[in-house]
CSV table of C-alpha atoms and ligand atoms in Angstrom, one decimal:
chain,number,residue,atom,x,y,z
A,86,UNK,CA,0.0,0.0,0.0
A,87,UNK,CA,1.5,3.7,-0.6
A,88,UNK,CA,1.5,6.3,1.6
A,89,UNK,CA,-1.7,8.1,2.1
A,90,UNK,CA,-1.3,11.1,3.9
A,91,UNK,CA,-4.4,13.3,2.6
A,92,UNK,CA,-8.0,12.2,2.3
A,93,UNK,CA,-9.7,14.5,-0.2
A,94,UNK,CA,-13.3,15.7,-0.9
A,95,UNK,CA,-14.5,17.3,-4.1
A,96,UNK,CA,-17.3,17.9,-5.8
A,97,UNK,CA,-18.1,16.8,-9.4
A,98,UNK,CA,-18.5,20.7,-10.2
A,99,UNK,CA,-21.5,19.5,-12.8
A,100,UNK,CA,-25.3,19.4,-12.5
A,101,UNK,CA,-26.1,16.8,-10.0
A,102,UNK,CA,-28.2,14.1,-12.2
A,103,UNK,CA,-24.4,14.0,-13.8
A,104,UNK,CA,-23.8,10.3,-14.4
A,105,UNK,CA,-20.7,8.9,-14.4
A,106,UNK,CA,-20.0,7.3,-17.6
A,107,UNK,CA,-20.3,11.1,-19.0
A,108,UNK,CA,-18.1,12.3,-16.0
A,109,UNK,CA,-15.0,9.7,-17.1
A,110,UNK,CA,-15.9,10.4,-21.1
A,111,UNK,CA,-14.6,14.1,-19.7
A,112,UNK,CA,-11.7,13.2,-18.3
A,113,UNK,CA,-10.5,11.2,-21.1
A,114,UNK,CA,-11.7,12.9,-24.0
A,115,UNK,CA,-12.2,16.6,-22.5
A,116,UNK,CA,-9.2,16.6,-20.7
A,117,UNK,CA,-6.9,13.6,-22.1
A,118,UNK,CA,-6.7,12.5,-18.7
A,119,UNK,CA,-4.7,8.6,-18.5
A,120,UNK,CA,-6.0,8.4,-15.0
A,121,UNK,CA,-9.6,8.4,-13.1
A,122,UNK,CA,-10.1,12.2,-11.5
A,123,UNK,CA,-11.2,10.4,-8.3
A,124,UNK,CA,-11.5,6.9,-6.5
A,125,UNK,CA,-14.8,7.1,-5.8
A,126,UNK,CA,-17.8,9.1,-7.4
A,127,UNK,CA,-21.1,9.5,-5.0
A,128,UNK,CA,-24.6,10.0,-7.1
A,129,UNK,CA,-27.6,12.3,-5.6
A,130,UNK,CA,-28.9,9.1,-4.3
A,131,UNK,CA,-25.9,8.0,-2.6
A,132,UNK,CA,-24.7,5.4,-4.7
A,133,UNK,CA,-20.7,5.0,-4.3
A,134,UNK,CA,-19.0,4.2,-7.5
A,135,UNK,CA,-15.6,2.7,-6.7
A,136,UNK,CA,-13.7,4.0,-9.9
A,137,UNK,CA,-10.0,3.3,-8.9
A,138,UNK,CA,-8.6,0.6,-6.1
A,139,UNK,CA,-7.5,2.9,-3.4
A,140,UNK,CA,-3.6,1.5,-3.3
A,141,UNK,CA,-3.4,3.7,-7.2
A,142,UNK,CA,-3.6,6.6,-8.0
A,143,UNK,CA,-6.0,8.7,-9.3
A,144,UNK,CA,-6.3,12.2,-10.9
A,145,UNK,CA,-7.7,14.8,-8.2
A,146,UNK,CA,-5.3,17.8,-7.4
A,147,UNK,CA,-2.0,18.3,-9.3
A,148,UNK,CA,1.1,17.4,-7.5
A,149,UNK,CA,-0.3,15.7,-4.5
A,150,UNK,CA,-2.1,12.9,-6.2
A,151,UNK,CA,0.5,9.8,-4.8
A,152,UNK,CA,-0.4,10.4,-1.6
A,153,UNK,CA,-4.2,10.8,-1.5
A,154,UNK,CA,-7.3,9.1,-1.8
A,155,UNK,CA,-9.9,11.2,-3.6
A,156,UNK,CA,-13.7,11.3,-3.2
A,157,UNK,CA,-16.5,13.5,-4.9
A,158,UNK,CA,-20.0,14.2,-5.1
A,159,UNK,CA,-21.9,14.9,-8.1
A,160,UNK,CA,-22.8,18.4,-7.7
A,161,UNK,CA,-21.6,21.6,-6.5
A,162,UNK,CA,-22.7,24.5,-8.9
A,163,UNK,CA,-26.4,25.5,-9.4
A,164,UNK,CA,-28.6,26.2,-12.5
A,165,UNK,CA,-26.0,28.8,-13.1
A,166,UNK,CA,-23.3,27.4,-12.6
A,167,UNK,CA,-21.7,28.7,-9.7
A,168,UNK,CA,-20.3,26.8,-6.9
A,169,UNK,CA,-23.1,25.5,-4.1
A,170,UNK,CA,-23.3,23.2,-1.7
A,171,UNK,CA,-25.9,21.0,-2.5
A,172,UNK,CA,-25.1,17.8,-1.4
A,173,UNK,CA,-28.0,15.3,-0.3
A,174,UNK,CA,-28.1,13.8,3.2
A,175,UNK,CA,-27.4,10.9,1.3
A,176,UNK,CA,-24.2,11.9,-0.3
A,177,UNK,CA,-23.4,13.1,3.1
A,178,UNK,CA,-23.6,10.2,4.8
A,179,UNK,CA,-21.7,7.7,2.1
A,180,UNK,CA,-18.7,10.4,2.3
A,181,UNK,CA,-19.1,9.9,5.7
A,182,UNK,CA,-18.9,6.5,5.6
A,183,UNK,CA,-15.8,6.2,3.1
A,184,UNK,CA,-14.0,9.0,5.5
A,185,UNK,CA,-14.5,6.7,9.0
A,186,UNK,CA,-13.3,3.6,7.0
A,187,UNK,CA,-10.2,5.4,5.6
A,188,UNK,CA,-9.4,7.5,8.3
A,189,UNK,CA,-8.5,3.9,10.5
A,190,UNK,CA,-6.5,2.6,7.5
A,191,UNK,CA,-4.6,6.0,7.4
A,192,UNK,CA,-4.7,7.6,10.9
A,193,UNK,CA,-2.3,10.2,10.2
A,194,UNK,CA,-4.2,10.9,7.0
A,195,UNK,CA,-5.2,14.8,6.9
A,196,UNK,CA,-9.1,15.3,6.0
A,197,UNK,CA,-9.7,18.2,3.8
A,198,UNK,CA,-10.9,20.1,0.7
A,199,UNK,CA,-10.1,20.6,-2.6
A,200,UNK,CA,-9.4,24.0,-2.0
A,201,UNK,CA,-6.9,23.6,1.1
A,202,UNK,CA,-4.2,22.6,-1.3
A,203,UNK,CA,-4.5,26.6,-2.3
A,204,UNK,CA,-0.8,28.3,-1.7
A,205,UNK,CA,-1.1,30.4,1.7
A,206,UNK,CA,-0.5,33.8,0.0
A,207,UNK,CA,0.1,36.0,2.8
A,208,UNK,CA,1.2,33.3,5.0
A,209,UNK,CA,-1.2,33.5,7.8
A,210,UNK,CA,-1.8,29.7,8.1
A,211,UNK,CA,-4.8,29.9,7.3
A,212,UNK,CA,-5.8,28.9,3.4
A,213,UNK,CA,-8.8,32.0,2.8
A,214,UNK,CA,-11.3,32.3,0.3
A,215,UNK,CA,-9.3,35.0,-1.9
A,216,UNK,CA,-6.6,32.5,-2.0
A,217,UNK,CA,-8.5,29.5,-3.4
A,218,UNK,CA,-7.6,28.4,-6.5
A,219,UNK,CA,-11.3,26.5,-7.1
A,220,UNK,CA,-14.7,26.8,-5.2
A,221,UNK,CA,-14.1,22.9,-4.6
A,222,UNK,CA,-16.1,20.9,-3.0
A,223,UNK,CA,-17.8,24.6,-1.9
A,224,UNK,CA,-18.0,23.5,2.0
A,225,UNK,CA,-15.5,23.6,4.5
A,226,UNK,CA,-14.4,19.8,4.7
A,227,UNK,CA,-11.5,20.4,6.8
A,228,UNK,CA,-14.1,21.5,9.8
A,229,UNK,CA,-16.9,19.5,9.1
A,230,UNK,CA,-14.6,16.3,9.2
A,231,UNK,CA,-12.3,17.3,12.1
A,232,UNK,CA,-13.9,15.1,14.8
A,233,UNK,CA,-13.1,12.0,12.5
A,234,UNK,CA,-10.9,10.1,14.4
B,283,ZN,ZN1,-11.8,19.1,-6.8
């Protein structure tokens, strides 16, 4: 197994009856992408799709990708396309679920957003909402996961 030291939520950043067969056509037409953008995909519903085995790698923020495990949920921009949180209690709760099992596989593993791989600008420690590079996954994962243990 590698060396898992982040545990990373997105968002699909598409409309939320996305499926995924459209979602992968993306990566490797739209993008020309060799590798899946996450290892697992969660539906409206809360279906999980288990896209890559966890111990490879898969395609969710540059330069970090050997050592995380990456989860989404279809969604996170409204009827206009800008970013939302709108995940369904369902969604919610498989996250939840993946989170809890990989969190006692990688204890050390640091839960967290998208967006908290942003470069600290002024250095405050603190990664602000001017700084982020993407809206992704448009909640604050690092807080709502911190009581994961
Ligand atoms: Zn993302």
């Amino acid at each position: 197994m590698r060396n898992v030291n982040y545990l990373v939520v997105h968002c699909s950043a598409g409309p939320q009856n996305q499926k995924v067969p459209a979602i992968e056509q993306y990566w490797k037409k739209s993008l020309g992408w060799s590798k899946k953008g996450y290892h697992v995909i969660v539906e409206a519903d809360g279906t999980a799709h288990e896209l890559v085995p966890i111990d490879q790698i898969s395609n969710g923020v540059a330069g970090f990708n050997s050592q995380i495990i990456n989860i989404a949920y279809i969604g996170g921009v409204d009827k206009k396309g800008k970013p939302v949180d709108n995940r369904t209690p369902e969604q919610k709760a498989t996250i939840l679920r993946y989170l809890k099992k990989w969190k006692k596989m990688f204890p050390k593993a640091i839960i967290q957003g998208h967006r908290d791989f942003s470069p600290d600008k002024n250095k405050n420690g603190i990664i602000e909402y001017f700084e982020w590079i993407k809206y992704c996954p448009c909640f604050d994962a690092k807080k709502e996961y911190a009581n994961i243990i």
